[in-house]
Amino acid sequence: MLGTQAWGEAMFQNLDRRKFVLTSSVALATGLVTPVAAQLAKPVLTTRRLNNVMIAVSDLDKSVEFYQKLFGTPALDGDVAIIRIGDGPHFLGLTRVKNGGLPGFLSYGLTVDNFDPVRVANALTTIGAQSQITHRARTPEIWTHDPDNIKIQLQHTSYGHGSGLLGAVTQRVPPEAKPAFNLKTISHVTLTNSNGPRSLDFYMRAFGWTVQSKQGAAWCFSVGEGLDCVVFNATVNNPNAKTGINHACFTMPAFDPNTVMGILIDHGLEPIEYGNSALIKPLTCRTRFRQRANNGGGPRHWLGTAELYFNDPDNIAMQLQDISYCGGSGLQGEVCP
C-alpha cells in the first residue's frame, strides 16, 4: 500500500495543473483542506457561463429609461425588463422592489451542463445546500444560496428568461435608438462575503472552480467558458460584513476609460475621485487604476489597470471593461496566468 505522500504524488500525475495550484493555494491560505483531499472531491455540478444579473429598482420606468440609453432597449416580461447582453441569451434583468424591500442586487445566474432541475436540486442536496424549484408559466427555474445567503439561479445554457421548458424562447425588441455601449458579455460579479474559507468550501464542492486571477485577497474564479468569473475574498473573516453582490461587470470592444467616462458624463453622470466612498452616490462614475500590489498594471502599463465604475439611479454599482478583461494585469486587465 502506498504511503500518504507517494499516493498523493501518484494521484497528482493525472490532475489538472490549474486545479492543483488552486487547491494548494486554498490549503496555504486557509488551512481548511489538504491539496490531495480537495482534488479528490469532485464538484457536483459543472457551470458554463454567467447567464444573468437581476436587480430591484425603486422606479422601474426611470431605471429602464436610464439603462436603455446606455445598454439597449429592454424586452418587457410582466414586471421584469430584460436587457440582452451581446447576442444573448445572457441578460440584465430589472424589476420593481417588492414587499417593502430595498433597491439592489437580487441574484446572479449561472448555466450548467446537463441541465435538469431535479438533478441539479439533488446534486446540491448531496453537499448540504438547499434549493428551490419555481415555475414561471411552463419554465422551471432553480435557485440556491451560498453561505452568505447570496441568491444563485442555475439554468440551461440557452436560458434567456424566455418561455418554453428551457426559458429559451425570447422576444427580440427593435432598438428605439442606438445605445451608448455595445455590450458583449457579463464579465463578473463581485461578492461581499463574510468568511473566505466557508465560501471556498461551498463553491469548490458545488462547482469546482479554478482561479483565473487574483487581486490581493480578492480571487477571480473562472465559471467555465470564456472569461466569465465570480469574485470574492478568499481569506476574509468578518461576521459583521454586509454581505451580498457588490457589483456586476459588463464588457465591450475597444474599451477606453477616457471615452467611456466622457459618454457617461454626457448622459448626466457626475465624475468623482476613486477611493473616496463619501463621494459615491446615484449617477456618479469613477475610474480606478489598479496597481501592482493588486496585480495591476505591469510592464509598459505603469499607470495601472483601468477599471471603471458607475452607480445607477438607485446607487447600484456597475463596472464596464474591455471584452479581453480577465481580472488580471495589463492596461485592460487582460493578462491572466
Short mmCIF file of C-alpha atoms in Angstrom, two decimals:
data_model
loop_
_atom_site.label_atom_id
_atom_site.label_comp_id
_atom_site.label_asym_id
_atom_site.label_seq_id
_atom_site.Cartn_x
_atom_site.Cartn_y
_atom_site.Cartn_z
CA MET A 1 0.00 0.00 0.00
CA LEU A 2 1.34 3.43 -0.94
CA GLY A 3 2.24 5.85 1.83
CA THR A 4 0.26 9.09 2.00
CA GLN A 5 2.90 11.18 0.20
CA ALA A 6 3.54 8.61 -2.54
CA TRP A 7 -0.18 8.04 -3.03
CA GLY A 8 -0.80 11.77 -3.33
CA GLU A 9 2.02 12.19 -5.85
CA ALA A 10 0.63 9.36 -7.95
CA MET A 11 -2.82 10.93 -7.94
CA PHE A 12 -1.49 14.36 -8.93
CA GLN A 13 0.05 12.93 -12.10
CA ASN A 14 -3.45 12.77 -13.57
CA LEU A 15 -4.78 16.07 -12.22
CA ASP A 16 -5.22 19.37 -13.99
CA ARG A 17 -2.40 21.76 -13.04
CA ARG A 18 -4.63 24.82 -12.56
CA LYS A 19 -6.77 22.94 -10.08
CA PHE A 20 -3.66 21.79 -8.24
CA VAL A 21 -2.50 25.39 -8.00
CA LEU A 22 -5.91 26.43 -6.70
CA THR A 23 -6.19 23.80 -4.02
CA SER A 24 -2.61 24.29 -2.93
CA SER A 25 -3.35 27.99 -2.56
CA VAL A 26 -6.52 27.27 -0.64
CA ALA A 27 -4.67 24.99 1.73
CA LEU A 28 -1.94 27.53 2.32
CA ALA A 29 -4.33 30.46 2.70
CA THR A 30 -6.93 28.82 4.90
CA GLY A 31 -5.67 25.55 6.33
CA LEU A 32 -9.13 24.28 5.51
CA VAL A 33 -8.22 21.38 3.26
CA THR A 34 -5.21 19.47 2.02
CA PRO A 35 -4.43 19.56 -1.70
CA VAL A 36 -4.92 15.80 -2.10
CA ALA A 37 -8.27 15.72 -0.31
CA ALA A 38 -9.57 18.72 -2.23
CA GLN A 39 -8.55 17.29 -5.58
CA LEU A 40 -10.41 14.06 -4.88
CA ALA A 41 -13.65 15.90 -4.03
CA LYS A 42 -15.42 16.02 -7.39
CA PRO A 43 -17.77 19.00 -7.75
CA VAL A 44 -21.45 18.09 -8.04
CA LEU A 45 -22.19 20.49 -10.94
CA THR A 46 -20.31 21.92 -13.92
CA THR A 47 -21.05 25.55 -14.73
CA ARG A 48 -20.56 27.15 -18.14
CA ARG A 49 -21.33 30.87 -18.20
CA LEU A 50 -22.59 33.78 -16.19
CA ASN A 51 -26.13 33.98 -17.51
CA ASN A 52 -27.82 36.90 -15.81
CA VAL A 53 -27.83 39.55 -13.13
CA MET A 54 -31.11 40.64 -11.52
CA ILE A 55 -31.62 43.96 -9.74
CA ALA A 56 -34.56 45.50 -7.90
CA VAL A 57 -35.18 49.19 -8.57
CA SER A 58 -37.36 51.78 -6.89
CA ASP A 59 -38.81 53.23 -10.09
CA LEU A 60 -38.88 50.74 -12.98
CA ASP A 61 -39.75 53.31 -15.65
CA LYS A 62 -36.92 55.61 -14.55
CA SER A 63 -34.37 52.79 -14.44
CA VAL A 64 -35.49 51.39 -17.80
CA GLU A 65 -35.01 54.83 -19.33
CA PHE A 66 -31.53 55.07 -17.78
CA TYR A 67 -30.30 51.63 -18.83
CA GLN A 68 -31.96 51.75 -22.24
CA LYS A 69 -29.85 54.75 -23.21
CA LEU A 70 -26.66 53.00 -22.08
CA PHE A 71 -27.23 49.31 -22.80
CA GLY A 72 -30.16 48.96 -25.19
CA THR A 73 -33.92 48.59 -25.43
CA PRO A 74 -35.34 46.03 -22.98
CA ALA A 75 -37.99 43.40 -23.57
CA LEU A 76 -40.80 43.59 -21.02
CA ASP A 77 -41.89 40.29 -19.47
CA GLY A 78 -44.57 41.06 -16.93
CA ASP A 79 -42.92 43.11 -14.19
CA VAL A 80 -39.38 42.36 -15.43
CA ALA A 81 -37.41 44.34 -18.01
CA ILE A 82 -34.83 42.17 -19.79
CA ILE A 83 -31.82 43.84 -21.43
CA ARG A 84 -29.92 41.42 -23.67
CA ILE A 85 -26.14 41.33 -23.33
CA GLY A 86 -24.46 40.78 -26.67
CA ASP A 87 -26.28 38.24 -28.83
CA GLY A 88 -27.86 36.67 -25.75
CA PRO A 89 -29.21 34.68 -24.14
CA HIS A 90 -27.43 36.48 -21.28
CA PHE A 91 -29.18 39.47 -19.74
CA LEU A 92 -29.53 42.15 -17.12
CA GLY A 93 -32.96 41.99 -15.51
CA LEU A 94 -34.74 44.87 -13.75
CA THR A 95 -37.82 44.58 -11.56
CA ARG A 96 -39.57 46.76 -9.01
CA VAL A 97 -38.76 46.37 -5.34
CA LYS A 98 -41.38 44.25 -3.60
CA ASN A 99 -42.75 43.78 -0.10
CA GLY A 100 -41.00 46.79 1.38
CA GLY A 101 -37.61 45.71 0.08
CA LEU A 102 -34.74 47.99 -0.86
CA PRO A 103 -33.18 48.56 -4.29
CA GLY A 104 -30.15 46.43 -5.03
CA PHE A 105 -28.94 43.17 -6.46
CA LEU A 106 -31.34 40.24 -6.17
CA SER A 107 -29.35 37.35 -7.65
CA TYR A 108 -26.90 36.20 -10.26
CA GLY A 109 -27.41 33.33 -12.66
CA LEU A 110 -25.20 30.52 -13.96
CA THR A 111 -25.73 27.98 -16.70
CA VAL A 112 -24.87 24.34 -16.05
CA ASP A 113 -24.12 21.23 -18.06
CA ASN A 114 -26.84 18.59 -18.48
CA PHE A 115 -29.49 20.84 -17.02
CA ASP A 116 -32.39 19.12 -15.34
CA PRO A 117 -33.93 20.93 -12.36
CA VAL A 118 -34.48 17.79 -10.31
CA ARG A 119 -30.94 16.55 -11.00
CA VAL A 120 -29.50 19.94 -10.06
CA ALA A 121 -31.52 20.04 -6.84
CA ASN A 122 -30.45 16.52 -5.90
CA ALA A 123 -26.81 17.36 -6.61
CA LEU A 124 -26.98 20.38 -4.31
CA THR A 125 -28.56 18.25 -1.59
CA THR A 126 -25.50 15.99 -1.55
CA ILE A 127 -23.35 18.92 -0.35
CA GLY A 128 -25.95 20.15 2.15
CA ALA A 129 -27.15 23.09 0.04
CA GLN A 130 -30.85 23.84 -0.07
CA SER A 131 -32.58 24.66 -3.35
CA GLN A 132 -35.99 25.65 -4.62
CA ILE A 133 -37.64 24.94 -7.97
CA THR A 134 -40.17 27.56 -9.03
CA HIS A 135 -42.19 27.84 -12.24
CA ARG A 136 -42.68 30.90 -14.40
CA ALA A 137 -45.52 29.70 -16.65
CA ARG A 138 -44.08 26.43 -18.05
CA THR A 139 -40.46 27.31 -17.36
CA PRO A 140 -38.86 25.66 -14.32
CA GLU A 141 -36.28 27.82 -12.55
CA ILE A 142 -33.99 26.59 -9.81
CA TRP A 143 -32.47 28.66 -7.03
CA THR A 144 -29.93 28.13 -4.29
CA HIS A 145 -27.97 30.31 -1.88
CA ASP A 146 -24.32 30.43 -0.95
CA PRO A 147 -23.20 30.51 2.73
CA ASP A 148 -23.80 34.29 2.86
CA ASN A 149 -27.37 33.86 1.57
CA ILE A 150 -26.44 35.28 -1.83
CA LYS A 151 -29.06 34.01 -4.28
CA ILE A 152 -27.91 32.00 -7.29
CA GLN A 153 -30.01 30.86 -10.24
CA LEU A 154 -28.99 27.71 -12.15
CA GLN A 155 -30.35 27.12 -15.65
CA HIS A 156 -29.84 25.54 -19.07
CA THR A 157 -27.18 27.08 -21.33
CA SER A 158 -29.90 28.50 -23.63
CA TYR A 159 -31.90 30.16 -20.84
CA GLY A 160 -32.83 33.79 -21.50
CA HIS A 161 -35.81 34.43 -19.21
CA GLY A 162 -37.99 33.41 -22.12
CA SER A 163 -40.78 30.88 -22.48
CA GLY A 164 -40.72 27.11 -23.01
CA LEU A 165 -39.29 24.39 -20.83
CA LEU A 166 -35.79 25.85 -21.06
CA GLY A 167 -36.76 29.52 -20.93
CA ALA A 168 -35.05 29.86 -24.30
CA VAL A 169 -37.86 31.29 -26.46
CA THR A 170 -37.17 35.01 -26.24
CA GLN A 171 -38.52 38.07 -27.98
CA ARG A 172 -36.33 40.49 -29.87
CA VAL A 173 -37.21 44.14 -29.44
CA PRO A 174 -36.24 46.57 -32.21
CA PRO A 175 -33.97 49.21 -30.71
CA GLU A 176 -35.58 52.60 -30.26
CA ALA A 177 -32.16 54.19 -30.60
CA LYS A 178 -28.55 53.04 -30.71
CA PRO A 179 -27.34 52.51 -27.12
CA ALA A 180 -24.24 54.26 -25.85
CA PHE A 181 -22.36 50.97 -25.34
CA ASN A 182 -22.14 47.80 -27.38
CA LEU A 183 -22.08 45.27 -24.56
CA LYS A 184 -20.82 41.75 -25.31
CA THR A 185 -20.63 39.67 -22.13
CA ILE A 186 -21.15 39.61 -18.39
CA SER A 187 -17.56 39.73 -17.19
CA HIS A 188 -18.06 39.04 -13.49
CA VAL A 189 -19.98 39.58 -10.34
CA THR A 190 -18.09 40.58 -7.21
CA LEU A 191 -19.47 39.31 -3.91
CA THR A 192 -19.06 40.71 -0.43
CA ASN A 193 -18.65 37.60 1.72
CA SER A 194 -18.11 37.21 5.44
CA ASN A 195 -15.89 34.12 5.66
CA GLY A 196 -13.41 33.22 2.93
CA PRO A 197 -12.78 29.56 3.86
CA ARG A 198 -16.52 28.91 4.12
CA SER A 199 -17.17 30.47 0.70
CA LEU A 200 -14.31 28.50 -0.81
CA ASP A 201 -15.65 25.28 0.64
CA PHE A 202 -19.12 25.84 -0.82
CA TYR A 203 -18.06 26.95 -4.31
CA MET A 204 -15.40 24.25 -4.64
CA ARG A 205 -17.73 21.44 -3.59
CA ALA A 206 -20.58 22.77 -5.71
CA PHE A 207 -18.75 23.84 -8.88
CA GLY A 208 -15.02 23.10 -8.56
CA TRP A 209 -13.99 26.48 -9.96
CA THR A 210 -10.38 27.34 -10.74
CA VAL A 211 -8.65 30.64 -10.01
CA GLN A 212 -8.46 32.85 -13.09
CA SER A 213 -6.65 35.75 -11.43
CA LYS A 214 -6.05 37.38 -8.06
CA GLN A 215 -6.27 40.95 -6.84
CA GLY A 216 -4.80 40.68 -3.38
CA ALA A 217 -7.26 38.70 -1.26
CA ALA A 218 -9.94 39.00 -3.98
CA TRP A 219 -9.80 35.88 -6.13
CA CYS A 220 -11.49 35.70 -9.53
CA PHE A 221 -12.91 32.20 -10.08
CA SER A 222 -13.43 31.03 -13.66
CA VAL A 223 -17.03 29.94 -14.21
CA GLY A 224 -16.18 27.72 -17.17
CA GLU A 225 -16.23 29.02 -20.72
CA GLY A 226 -14.86 32.38 -21.80
CA LEU A 227 -13.54 34.82 -19.21
CA ASP A 228 -16.67 34.92 -17.00
CA CYS A 229 -15.82 34.80 -13.32
CA VAL A 230 -17.16 35.23 -9.79
CA VAL A 231 -15.01 37.26 -7.40
CA PHE A 232 -14.86 37.08 -3.62
CA ASN A 233 -12.39 37.48 -0.77
CA ALA A 234 -10.73 34.13 -0.11
CA THR A 235 -9.34 34.97 3.33
CA VAL A 236 -11.81 37.37 4.95
CA ASN A 237 -13.25 36.62 8.38
CA ASN A 238 -15.76 39.34 9.23
CA PRO A 239 -19.05 38.14 10.77
CA ASN A 240 -20.37 41.72 10.60
CA ALA A 241 -19.85 42.14 6.86
CA LYS A 242 -22.78 43.48 4.86
CA THR A 243 -22.87 40.52 2.51
CA GLY A 244 -24.33 40.39 -0.97
CA ILE A 245 -23.47 41.18 -4.57
CA ASN A 246 -21.22 44.25 -4.55
CA HIS A 247 -21.27 44.97 -8.27
CA ALA A 248 -21.62 43.42 -11.72
CA CYS A 249 -19.34 44.00 -14.69
CA PHE A 250 -20.10 44.04 -18.40
CA THR A 251 -17.68 44.11 -21.34
CA MET A 252 -17.44 45.94 -24.63
CA PRO A 253 -14.98 46.01 -27.55
CA ALA A 254 -12.23 48.63 -27.68
CA PHE A 255 -12.77 49.82 -24.11
CA ASP A 256 -11.14 53.17 -23.45
CA PRO A 257 -11.74 54.63 -19.97
CA ASN A 258 -11.44 58.22 -21.11
CA THR A 259 -14.02 57.73 -23.85
CA VAL A 260 -16.38 55.77 -21.63
CA MET A 261 -16.18 58.35 -18.84
CA GLY A 262 -16.99 61.03 -21.39
CA ILE A 263 -20.06 59.14 -22.61
CA LEU A 264 -21.32 58.63 -19.05
CA ILE A 265 -20.81 62.33 -18.29
CA ASP A 266 -22.73 63.22 -21.47
CA HIS A 267 -25.57 61.06 -20.13
CA GLY A 268 -25.76 63.06 -16.91
CA LEU A 269 -23.40 61.19 -14.58
CA GLU A 270 -21.03 63.09 -12.35
CA PRO A 271 -17.33 62.11 -12.35
CA ILE A 272 -15.85 61.63 -8.88
CA GLU A 273 -12.48 60.70 -7.39
CA TYR A 274 -11.90 56.99 -6.92
CA GLY A 275 -11.24 55.81 -3.36
CA ASN A 276 -13.43 58.29 -1.51
CA SER A 277 -16.57 56.36 -0.60
CA ALA A 278 -18.23 59.52 0.75
CA LEU A 279 -18.50 60.80 -2.82
CA ILE A 280 -20.31 57.74 -4.15
CA LYS A 281 -23.96 58.44 -4.79
CA PRO A 282 -26.52 57.79 -7.55
CA LEU A 283 -25.50 58.87 -11.05
CA THR A 284 -21.76 59.12 -10.41
CA CYS A 285 -18.85 57.49 -12.23
CA ARG A 286 -15.20 56.92 -11.40
CA THR A 287 -12.09 55.16 -12.69
CA ARG A 288 -9.57 53.19 -10.67
CA PHE A 289 -6.03 52.45 -11.83
CA ARG A 290 -5.26 49.18 -10.08
CA GLN A 291 -1.57 48.96 -9.17
CA ARG A 292 0.97 46.16 -8.98
CA ALA A 293 0.26 45.41 -5.32
CA ASN A 294 -3.14 44.14 -6.51
CA ASN A 295 -1.84 42.52 -9.71
CA GLY A 296 -2.50 45.61 -11.81
CA GLY A 297 -0.52 47.43 -14.47
CA GLY A 298 2.79 45.78 -15.28
CA PRO A 299 5.49 46.37 -17.91
CA ARG A 300 4.55 49.21 -20.30
CA HIS A 301 1.41 49.92 -18.28
CA TRP A 302 2.79 51.87 -15.34
CA LEU A 303 -0.41 53.82 -14.73
CA GLY A 304 -2.06 50.56 -13.72
CA THR A 305 -5.06 48.64 -14.93
CA ALA A 306 -8.01 50.91 -15.66
CA GLU A 307 -11.29 49.81 -14.05
CA LEU A 308 -14.40 51.94 -14.49
CA TYR A 309 -17.48 52.03 -12.27
CA PHE A 310 -20.77 53.89 -12.26
CA ASN A 311 -23.78 53.99 -9.94
CA ASP A 312 -27.29 53.94 -11.34
CA PRO A 313 -30.34 55.95 -10.13
CA ASP A 314 -30.68 53.59 -7.12
CA ASN A 315 -26.94 53.73 -6.33
CA ILE A 316 -26.45 50.17 -7.66
CA ALA A 317 -22.82 49.79 -8.75
CA MET A 318 -21.87 48.54 -12.22
CA GLN A 319 -18.47 48.13 -13.86
CA LEU A 320 -17.51 48.40 -17.54
CA GLN A 321 -14.40 46.80 -19.08
CA ASP A 322 -12.87 45.59 -22.31
CA ILE A 323 -14.01 42.25 -23.70
CA SER A 324 -10.50 40.92 -23.02
CA TYR A 325 -10.71 41.68 -19.29
CA CYS A 326 -10.00 38.67 -17.06
CA GLY A 327 -9.30 40.45 -13.77
CA GLY A 328 -5.57 40.38 -14.34
CA SER A 329 -2.81 42.85 -15.13
CA GLY A 330 -2.09 44.86 -18.27
CA LEU A 331 -3.80 48.03 -19.37
CA GLN A 332 -7.12 46.23 -19.98
CA GLY A 333 -6.76 43.68 -17.18
CA GLU A 334 -6.28 41.09 -19.89
CA VAL A 335 -3.11 39.35 -18.64
CA CYS A 336 -4.02 36.33 -16.53
CA PRO A 337 -1.86 33.34 -15.61
#
